[in-house]
Structure formats: structure tokens, C-alpha cells
Coordinates of C-alpha atoms and ligand atoms in Angstrom, one line a residue:
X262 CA 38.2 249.4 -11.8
X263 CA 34.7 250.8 -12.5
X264 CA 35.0 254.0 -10.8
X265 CA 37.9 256.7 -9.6
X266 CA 38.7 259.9 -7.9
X267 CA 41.2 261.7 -9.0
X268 CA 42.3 265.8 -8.2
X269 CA 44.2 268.3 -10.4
X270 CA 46.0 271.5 -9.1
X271 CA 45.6 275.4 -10.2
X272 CA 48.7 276.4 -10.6
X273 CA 51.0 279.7 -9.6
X274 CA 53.9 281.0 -11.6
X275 CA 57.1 282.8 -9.8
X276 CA 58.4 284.3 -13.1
X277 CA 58.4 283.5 -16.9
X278 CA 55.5 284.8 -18.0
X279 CA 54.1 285.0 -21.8
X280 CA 56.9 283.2 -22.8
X281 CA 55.6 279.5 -23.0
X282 CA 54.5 280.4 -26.4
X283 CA 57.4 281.5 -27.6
X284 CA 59.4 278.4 -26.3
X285 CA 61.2 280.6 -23.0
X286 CA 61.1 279.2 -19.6
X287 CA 58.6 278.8 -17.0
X288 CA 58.5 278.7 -13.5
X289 CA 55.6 277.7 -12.3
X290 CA 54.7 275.4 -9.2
X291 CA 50.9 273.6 -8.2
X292 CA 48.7 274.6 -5.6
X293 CA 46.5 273.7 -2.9
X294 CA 43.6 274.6 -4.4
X295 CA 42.1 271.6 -6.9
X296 CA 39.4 270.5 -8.9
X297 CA 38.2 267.3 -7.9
X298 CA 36.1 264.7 -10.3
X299 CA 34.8 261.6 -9.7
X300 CA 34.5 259.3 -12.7
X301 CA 32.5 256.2 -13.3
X302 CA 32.1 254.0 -16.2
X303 CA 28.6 253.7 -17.4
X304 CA 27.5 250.4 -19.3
X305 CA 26.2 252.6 -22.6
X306 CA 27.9 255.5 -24.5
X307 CA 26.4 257.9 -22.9
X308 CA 28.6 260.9 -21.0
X309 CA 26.9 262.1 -17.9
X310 CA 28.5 265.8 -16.6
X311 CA 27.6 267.3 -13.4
X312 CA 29.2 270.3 -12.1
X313 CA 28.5 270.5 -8.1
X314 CA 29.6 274.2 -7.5
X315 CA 27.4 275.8 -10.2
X316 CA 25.3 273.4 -10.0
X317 CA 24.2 272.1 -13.5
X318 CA 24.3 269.2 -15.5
X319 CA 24.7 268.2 -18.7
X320 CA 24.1 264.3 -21.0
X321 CA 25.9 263.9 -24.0
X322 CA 24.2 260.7 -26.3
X323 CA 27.1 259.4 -27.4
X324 CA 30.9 259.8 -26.2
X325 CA 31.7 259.1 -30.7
X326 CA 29.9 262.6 -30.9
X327 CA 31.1 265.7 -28.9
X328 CA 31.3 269.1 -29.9
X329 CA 31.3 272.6 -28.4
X330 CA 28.5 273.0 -25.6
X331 CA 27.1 276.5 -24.9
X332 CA 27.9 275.5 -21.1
X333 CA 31.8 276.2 -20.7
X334 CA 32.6 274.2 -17.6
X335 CA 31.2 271.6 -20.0
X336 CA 33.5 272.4 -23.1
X337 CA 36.4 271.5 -20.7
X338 CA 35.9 268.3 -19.8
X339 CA 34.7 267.5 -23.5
X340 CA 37.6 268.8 -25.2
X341 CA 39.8 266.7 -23.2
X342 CA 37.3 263.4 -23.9
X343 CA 37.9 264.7 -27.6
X344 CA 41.4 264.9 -27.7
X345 CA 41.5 260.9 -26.4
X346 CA 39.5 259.8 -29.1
X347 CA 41.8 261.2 -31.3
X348 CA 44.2 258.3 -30.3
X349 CA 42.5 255.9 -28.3
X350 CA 39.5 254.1 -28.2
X351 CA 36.8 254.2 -24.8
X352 CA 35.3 251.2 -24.7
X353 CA 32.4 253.3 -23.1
X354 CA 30.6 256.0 -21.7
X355 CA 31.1 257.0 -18.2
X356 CA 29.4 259.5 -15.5
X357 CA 31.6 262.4 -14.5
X358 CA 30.7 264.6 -11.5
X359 CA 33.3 267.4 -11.2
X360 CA 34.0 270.4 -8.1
X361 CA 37.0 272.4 -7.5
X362 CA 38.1 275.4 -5.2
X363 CA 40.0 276.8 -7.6
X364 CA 39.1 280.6 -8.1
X365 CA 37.6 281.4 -11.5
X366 CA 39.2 284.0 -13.4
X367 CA 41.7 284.9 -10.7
X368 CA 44.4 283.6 -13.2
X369 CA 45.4 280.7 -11.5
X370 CA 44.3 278.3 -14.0
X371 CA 41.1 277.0 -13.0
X372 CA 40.4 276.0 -16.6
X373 CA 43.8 273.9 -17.0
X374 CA 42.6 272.1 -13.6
X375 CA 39.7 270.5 -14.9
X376 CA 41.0 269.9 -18.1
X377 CA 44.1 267.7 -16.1
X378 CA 41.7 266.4 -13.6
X379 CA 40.0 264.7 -16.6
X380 CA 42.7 263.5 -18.3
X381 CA 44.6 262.0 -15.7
X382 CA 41.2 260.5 -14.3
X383 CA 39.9 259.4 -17.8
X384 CA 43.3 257.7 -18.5
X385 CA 43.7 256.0 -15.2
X386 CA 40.2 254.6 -15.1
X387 CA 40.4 253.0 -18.6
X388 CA 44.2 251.6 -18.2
X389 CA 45.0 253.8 -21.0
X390 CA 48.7 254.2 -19.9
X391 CA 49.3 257.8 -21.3
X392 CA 51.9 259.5 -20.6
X393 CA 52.1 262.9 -18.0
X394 CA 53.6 264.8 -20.6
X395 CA 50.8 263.4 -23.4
X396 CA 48.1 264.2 -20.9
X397 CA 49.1 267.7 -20.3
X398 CA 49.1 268.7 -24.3
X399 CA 46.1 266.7 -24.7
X400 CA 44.8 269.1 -21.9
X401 CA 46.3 272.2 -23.6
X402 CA 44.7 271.0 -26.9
X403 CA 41.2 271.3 -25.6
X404 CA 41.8 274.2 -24.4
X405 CA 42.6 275.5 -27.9
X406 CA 39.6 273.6 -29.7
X407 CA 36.8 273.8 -27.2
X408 CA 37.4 277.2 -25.1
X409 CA 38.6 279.2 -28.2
X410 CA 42.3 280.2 -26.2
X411 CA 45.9 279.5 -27.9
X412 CA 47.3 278.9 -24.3
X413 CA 50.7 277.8 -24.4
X414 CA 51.5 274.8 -22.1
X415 CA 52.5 276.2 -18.7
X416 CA 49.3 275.6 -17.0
X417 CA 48.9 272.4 -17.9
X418 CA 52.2 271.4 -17.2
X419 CA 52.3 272.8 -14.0
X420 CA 48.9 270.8 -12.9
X421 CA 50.1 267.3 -13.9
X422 CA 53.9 268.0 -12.5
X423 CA 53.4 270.0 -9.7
X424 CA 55.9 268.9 -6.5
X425 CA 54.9 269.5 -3.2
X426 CA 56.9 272.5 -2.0
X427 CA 58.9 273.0 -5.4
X428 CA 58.7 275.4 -7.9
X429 CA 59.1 273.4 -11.4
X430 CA 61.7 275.4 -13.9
X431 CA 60.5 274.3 -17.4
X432 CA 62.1 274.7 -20.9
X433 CA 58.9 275.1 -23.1
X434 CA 61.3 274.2 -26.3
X435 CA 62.9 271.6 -25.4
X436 CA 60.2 270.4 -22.2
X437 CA 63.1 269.4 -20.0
X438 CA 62.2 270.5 -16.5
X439 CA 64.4 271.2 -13.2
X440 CA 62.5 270.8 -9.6
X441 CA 63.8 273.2 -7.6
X442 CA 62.7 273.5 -3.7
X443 CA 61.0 276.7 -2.7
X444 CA 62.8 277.4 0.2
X445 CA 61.2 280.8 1.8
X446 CA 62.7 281.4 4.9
X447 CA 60.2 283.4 7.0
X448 CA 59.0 284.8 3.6
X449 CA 54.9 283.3 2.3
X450 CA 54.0 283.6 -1.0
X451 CA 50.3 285.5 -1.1
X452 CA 48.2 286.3 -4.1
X453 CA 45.6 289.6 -4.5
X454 CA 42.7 289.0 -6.3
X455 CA 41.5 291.9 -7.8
X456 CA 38.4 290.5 -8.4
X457 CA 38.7 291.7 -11.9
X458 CA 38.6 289.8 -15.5
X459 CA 38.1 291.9 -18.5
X460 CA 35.8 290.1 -21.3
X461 CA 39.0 291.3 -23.5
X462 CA 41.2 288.5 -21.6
X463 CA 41.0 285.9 -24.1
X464 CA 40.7 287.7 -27.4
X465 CA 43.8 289.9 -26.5
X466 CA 45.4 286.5 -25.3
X467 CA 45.2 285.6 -28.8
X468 CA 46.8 288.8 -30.4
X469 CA 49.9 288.9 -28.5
X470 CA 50.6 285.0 -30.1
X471 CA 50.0 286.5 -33.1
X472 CA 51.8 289.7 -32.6
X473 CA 55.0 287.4 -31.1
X474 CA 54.2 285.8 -34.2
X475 CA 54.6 288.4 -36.4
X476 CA 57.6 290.1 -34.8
X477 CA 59.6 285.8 -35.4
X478 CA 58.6 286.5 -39.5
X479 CA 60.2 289.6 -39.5
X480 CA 63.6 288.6 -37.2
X481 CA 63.9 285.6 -39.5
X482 CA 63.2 287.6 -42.7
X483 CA 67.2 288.6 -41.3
X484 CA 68.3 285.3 -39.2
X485 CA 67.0 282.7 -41.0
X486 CA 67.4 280.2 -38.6
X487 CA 65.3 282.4 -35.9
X488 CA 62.1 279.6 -35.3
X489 CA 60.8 282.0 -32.1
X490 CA 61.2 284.7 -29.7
X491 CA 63.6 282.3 -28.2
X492 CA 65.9 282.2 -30.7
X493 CA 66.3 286.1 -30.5
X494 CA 68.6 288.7 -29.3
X495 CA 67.2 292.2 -28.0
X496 CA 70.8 292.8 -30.9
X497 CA 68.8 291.1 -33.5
X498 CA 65.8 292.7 -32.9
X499 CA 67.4 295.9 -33.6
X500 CA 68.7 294.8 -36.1
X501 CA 65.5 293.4 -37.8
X502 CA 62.8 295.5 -36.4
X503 CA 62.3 299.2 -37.1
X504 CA 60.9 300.9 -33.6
X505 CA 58.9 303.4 -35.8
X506 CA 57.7 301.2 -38.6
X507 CA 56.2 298.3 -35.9
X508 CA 55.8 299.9 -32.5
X509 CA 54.1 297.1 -31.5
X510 CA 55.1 293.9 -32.6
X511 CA 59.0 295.5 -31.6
X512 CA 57.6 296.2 -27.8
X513 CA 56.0 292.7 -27.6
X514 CA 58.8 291.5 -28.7
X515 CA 61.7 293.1 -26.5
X516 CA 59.4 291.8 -23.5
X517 CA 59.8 288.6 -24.5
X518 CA 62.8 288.5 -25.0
X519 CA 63.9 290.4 -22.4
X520 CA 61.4 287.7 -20.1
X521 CA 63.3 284.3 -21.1
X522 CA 66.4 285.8 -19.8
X523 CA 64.9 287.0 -16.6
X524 CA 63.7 283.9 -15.8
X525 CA 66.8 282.1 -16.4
X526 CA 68.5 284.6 -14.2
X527 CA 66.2 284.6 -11.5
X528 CA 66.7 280.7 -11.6
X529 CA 70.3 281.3 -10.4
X530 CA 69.1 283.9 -7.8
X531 CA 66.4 280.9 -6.3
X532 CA 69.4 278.6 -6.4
X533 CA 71.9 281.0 -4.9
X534 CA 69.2 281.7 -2.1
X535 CA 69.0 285.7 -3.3
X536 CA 65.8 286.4 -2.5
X537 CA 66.4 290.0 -3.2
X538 CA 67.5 289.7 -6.4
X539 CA 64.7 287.3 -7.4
X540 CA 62.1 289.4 -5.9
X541 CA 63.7 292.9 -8.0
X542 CA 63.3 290.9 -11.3
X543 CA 59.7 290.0 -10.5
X544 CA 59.1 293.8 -9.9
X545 CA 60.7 294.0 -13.6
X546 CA 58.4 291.4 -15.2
X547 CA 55.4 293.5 -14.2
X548 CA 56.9 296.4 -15.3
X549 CA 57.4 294.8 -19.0
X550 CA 54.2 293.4 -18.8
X551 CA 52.5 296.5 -17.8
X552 CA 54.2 299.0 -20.7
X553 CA 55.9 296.8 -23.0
X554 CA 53.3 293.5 -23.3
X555 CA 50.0 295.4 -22.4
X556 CA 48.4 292.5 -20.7
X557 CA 47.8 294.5 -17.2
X558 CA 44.8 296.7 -16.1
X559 CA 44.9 300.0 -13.4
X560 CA 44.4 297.7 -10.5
X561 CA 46.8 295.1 -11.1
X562 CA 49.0 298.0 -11.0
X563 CA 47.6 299.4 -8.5
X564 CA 48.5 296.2 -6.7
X565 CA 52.1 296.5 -7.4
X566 CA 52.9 300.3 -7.2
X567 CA 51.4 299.6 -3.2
X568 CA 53.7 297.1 -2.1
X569 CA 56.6 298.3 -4.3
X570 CA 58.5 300.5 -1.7
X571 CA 57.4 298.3 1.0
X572 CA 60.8 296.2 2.5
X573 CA 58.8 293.4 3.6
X574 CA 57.9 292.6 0.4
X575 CA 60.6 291.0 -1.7
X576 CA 58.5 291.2 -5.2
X577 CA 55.1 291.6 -7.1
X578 CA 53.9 291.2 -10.2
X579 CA 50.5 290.2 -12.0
X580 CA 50.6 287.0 -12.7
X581 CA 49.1 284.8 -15.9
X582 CA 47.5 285.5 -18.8
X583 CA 46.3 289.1 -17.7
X584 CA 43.8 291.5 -17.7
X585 CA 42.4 291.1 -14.0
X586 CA 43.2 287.9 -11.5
X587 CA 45.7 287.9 -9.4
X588 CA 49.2 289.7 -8.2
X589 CA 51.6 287.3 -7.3
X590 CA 54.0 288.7 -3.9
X591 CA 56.3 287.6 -1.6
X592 CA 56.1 288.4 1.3
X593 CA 57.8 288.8 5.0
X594 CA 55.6 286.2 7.3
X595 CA 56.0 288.7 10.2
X596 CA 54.9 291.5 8.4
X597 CA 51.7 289.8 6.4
X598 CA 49.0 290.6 7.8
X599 CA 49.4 294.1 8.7
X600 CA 50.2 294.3 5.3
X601 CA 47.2 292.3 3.8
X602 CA 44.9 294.9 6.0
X603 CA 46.4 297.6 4.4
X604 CA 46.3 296.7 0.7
X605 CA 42.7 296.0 1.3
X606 CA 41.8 299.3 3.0
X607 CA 43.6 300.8 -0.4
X608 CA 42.1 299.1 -2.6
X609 CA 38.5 299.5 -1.5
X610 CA 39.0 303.2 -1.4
X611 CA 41.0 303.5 -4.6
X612 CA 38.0 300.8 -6.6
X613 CA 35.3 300.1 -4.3
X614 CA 35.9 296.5 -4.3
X615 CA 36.2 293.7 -2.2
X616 CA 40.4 292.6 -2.2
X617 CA 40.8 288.6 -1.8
X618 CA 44.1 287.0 -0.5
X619 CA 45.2 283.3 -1.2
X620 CA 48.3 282.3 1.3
X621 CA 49.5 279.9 -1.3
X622 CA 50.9 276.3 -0.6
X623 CA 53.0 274.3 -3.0
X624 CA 51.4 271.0 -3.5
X625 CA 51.8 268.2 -5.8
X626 CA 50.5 268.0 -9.3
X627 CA 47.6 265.5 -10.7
X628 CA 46.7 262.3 -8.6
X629 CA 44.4 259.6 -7.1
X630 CA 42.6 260.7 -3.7
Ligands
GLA824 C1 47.8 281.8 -19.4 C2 48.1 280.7 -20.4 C3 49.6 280.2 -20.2 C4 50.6 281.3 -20.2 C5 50.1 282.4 -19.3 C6 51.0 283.6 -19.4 O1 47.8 281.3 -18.1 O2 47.2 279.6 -20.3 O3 49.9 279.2 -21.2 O4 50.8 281.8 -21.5 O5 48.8 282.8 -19.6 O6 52.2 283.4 -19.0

């Protein structure tokens, strides 16, 4: 094979959020929006980039050196050709030309996209035989090495797993997943865009691992055998962590904690077809996220507070990382667009901005086109 074309999904998540780090659950599923690339093998070791969208381009000399580019659609695809090398040997360079639909910064993992797209593509072209599961660490790796940001593995999981029309329930310590169908009766699942990412996204990203990592020392300083956030009970926190001393690493904490049991709950309300009681506990994630976690911003809850007393709409919350992108809500099919048209009279008046909407489809993960 000298040449393939291969896509990798963005990626939604129902509940479960902030908790991949801190080995919890996930319930992510993969969308229709993709990046594409198209990969050739070259007969030198040379790595030829071009991004269509921006458009730009980019040669590297030699695929044995890489390192961080000031271009950062570049640093994606070069972290992931790093993270191959670490294992396995390219017998040469090859020409990579790379466009996705994916929004940027709308937290819907446009970054984890590419990064899958050229794994999968990169292993599939060279007969490299790695597994899903290796290709979506390798993914998260570069991630980590070349963009600077201590994701935890949801994104990337979601974009190489991703089942058409099922939301994907994943345990991030023991990385056993569950497909479960998304059956929405009369219900869509639409995201608003608030058009919004804060420069602060990634750095604060970082602190709250730390912070979750500060608040395991001091639970395990009293439970030894406490390895994460997982491990611990709102009891043991208490019991470990003085509100007044640590303010903050005890409210990062209880959200976590309190998270990982949501989302196993709210499992059981997907299975036992309880919309209501799914959609309540998504209204209580953004609620933990917004006062407990910190990650939101005055128009994500904006967002929320609008559709909150709203019947048609079953839930709502931000969704990802944080700090700008996307709400997440689910929403009556009948009742949609009036709703969409008012939300986005709202939120022009309340911020003067444009309000996006993505009517999201569940598609399958990575793959050949
Ligand atoms: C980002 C990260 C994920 C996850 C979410 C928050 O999308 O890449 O690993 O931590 O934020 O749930």
C-alpha cells in the first residue's frame, strides 16, 4: 500500500467529566464531524505536512528528528509520529495532507481528532499492527509532550472507539468499556457554542490534575491504600481533608468524587430508559463544575441557567475541558428550534455574540474512507 485515507471523529461526552484523570468513568460517544488525512509514503525521510483549512505547510528533514514546531496543527501530528518511533521503526518518510470539520476550541476535541486520524492512518499504512487501545495513549501521549496539556484519555478513546449511534461507558482504571445504544426517543442531542475559549484553558487544565493530585496525597496520608480520587469516599474526604485548611483542593475534590458516582448512576438511568433522571444529573454536573471544579465561564452558564426551567429540555451542562466551547443539551425534537431561536436572541443581547448550534450525530470511531 503506498498511500491511504483514513478519518478520526471529535468526540461528545453525556456525563463523566474531569474524571478520566482521576481513573472515574466516562461517557463519551464520536461524532460526525472528523478530521480527515491523507497519507503517502515518500521514497526519502522526509515528512511533508499540509493543513488544507488554514492553509499552511510545513517539511520536516528527517522523520529520526522531530521536535516541537511553533505551528500547532503541526505539533499534533508530530507528537503522534514521535510517540511511534518510540516503539517502532518507519522505514520512511511520508507526505501527510490533513482537513477536518471539527470546530476548534469548541471542546469537542478537535486536537484528539487529528492526533487519532494520524495514528490510525500512520499504523495502517505501514502494517504496523498496533493496537486501538495503543493508538489512543500514543495519541494522548502527544498530546502531553508536544501541545503542553496533561489530558487524560477520554478524547482519544472516544475517537478510535466511537460506535455509530452508541454512547461508549468507559472505566478509565481499569479501561473496560460498555457500548450502550443511545436511544433518544423524539429527544436530539444539540451543542451551543459559545464561541468562547479563554487563553487560561490549558494552564488551568493543568492545575486541577495537580490540585486532584494533591487532595489523593493528603486522603492517602489517612487510607493508605487510596491510589486516586477513585478510590475515595466524600466519608474519607471528611475525614482526611480539613474544609478550612484546603478550600480548594477539598472542593476539587468532592466534585470528583461526587462525578464518578454520577456517572455510574446516570448509566443505570440510560439503561432503565429514564431520561429524566439522566438529564437532572447532567444539570448537577454543571452545577459541580461551575462552583465546586471552577472550570466554567459566565456564558457557559448563561447557557445552562436559559434552558434550565425549560421542560423540553431534559439536561445541560458545559461539556470538556472548560473555559468556553460548548454546552452539551438534550433536547425535545419538536420543541428545537423554537428553542435554538431563542437561546440565540439571549445570548446576543446578554454578550453580543454570534451563538452556534451542532445537531450532533453519533458516528463511528477511527477508520479507512
Ligand atoms: C479535555 C481532556 C479530557 C477530559 C476533559 C474533561 O477534553 O482532553 O481528557 O479530561 O477535558 O472531562
Amino acid at each position: 500500500m503506498q498511500s491511504i485515507v483514513v478519518k478520526a471523529p471529535g468526540r461528545i461526552n453525556l456525563i463523566g467529566e474531569h474524571t478520566d484523570y482521576n481513573n472515574g468513568f466516562v461517557l463519551p460517544a464520536a461524532i460526525q464531524q472528523a478530521a480527515i488525512v491523507s497519507i503517502s509514503k515518500r521514497t526519502d525521510q522526509q515528512i511533508h505536512l499540509t493543513a488544507v483549512d488554514v492553509p499552511d505547510e510545513l517539511i520536516i528533514d528527517s522523520l529520526l528528528h522531530l521536535s516541537i514546531q511553533e505551528k500547532q496543527w503541526a505539533n499534533y501530528i508530530i507528537g503522534v509520529i514521535a510517540q511511534i518511533q518510540k516503539k517502532y521503526i518507519l522505514p520512511s518518510g511520508f507526505n501527510i495532507a490533513l482537513t477536518s470539520d471539527v470546530p476548534i476550541g469548541a471542546g469537542v476535541s478537535s486536537s484528539a481528532a487529528i492526533e487519532c486520524a494520524v495514528a490510525f492512518g500512520i499504523n495502517e499504512l505501514f502494517g504496523l499492527s498496533i493496537e486501538r487501545m495503543e493508538l489512543a495513549f500514543m495519541a494522548q501521549k502527544a498530546e502531553h509532550e508536544f501541545a503542553g496539556v496533561q489530558c487524560g484519555i477520554m478524547d482519544q478513546f472516544a475517537s478510535v472507539f466511537g460506535k455509530k449511534n452508541h454512547v461508549v461507558l468507559l472505566d478509565c482504571q481499569s479501561m473496560e468499556y460498555q457500548y450502550f445504544p443511545l436511544v433518544l426517543e423524539g429527544y436530539q442531542v444539540i451543542l451551543f457554542d459559545t464561541s468562547i475559549k479563554h487563553a487560561l484553558a490549558s494552564s488551568e487544565y493543568n492545575t486541577r490534575r495537580k490540585e486532584c493530585e494533591q487532595g489523593v496525597a493528603l486522603v492517602k496520608a489517612k487510607y493508605p491504600t487510596v491510589t486516586s480520587l477513585r478510590d475515595a469516599s466524600i466519608e474519607m474526604l471528611n475525614e482526611s481533608i480539613d474544609f478550612q485548611t484546603h478550600p480548594i483542593v477539598y472542593n476539587r475534590c468532592k466534585y470528583v468524587i461526587e462525578e464518578i458516582t454520577r456517572t455510574q448512576n446516570a448509566c443505570v438511568d440510560l439503561q432503565a430508559n429514564n431520561l429524566e433522571a439522566f438529564g437532572q444529573k447532567m444539570f448537577e454536573t454543571h452545577q459541580g463544575l461551575s462552583k465546586l471544579y471552577e472550570v466554567s465561564c459566565p456564558e457557559l452558564d448563561f447557557l445552562v441557567e436559559q434552558v434550565k426551567n425549560n421542560e423540553a429540555v431534559i439536561g445541560a451542562r458545559m461539556m470538556g475541558g472548560g473555559f468556553g466551547g460548548c454546552t452539551i443539551n438534550i433536547i425535545q425534537s419538536e420543541k428545537a428550534s423554537q428553542i435554538i431561536k431563542e437561546i440565540k436572541t439571549a445570548y446576543q443581547k446578554s454578550t453580543g455574540k454570534y451563538l452556534k448550534h451542532y445537531i450532533m450525530r453519533i458516528e463511528d470511531g477511527a477508520g479507512i474512507l
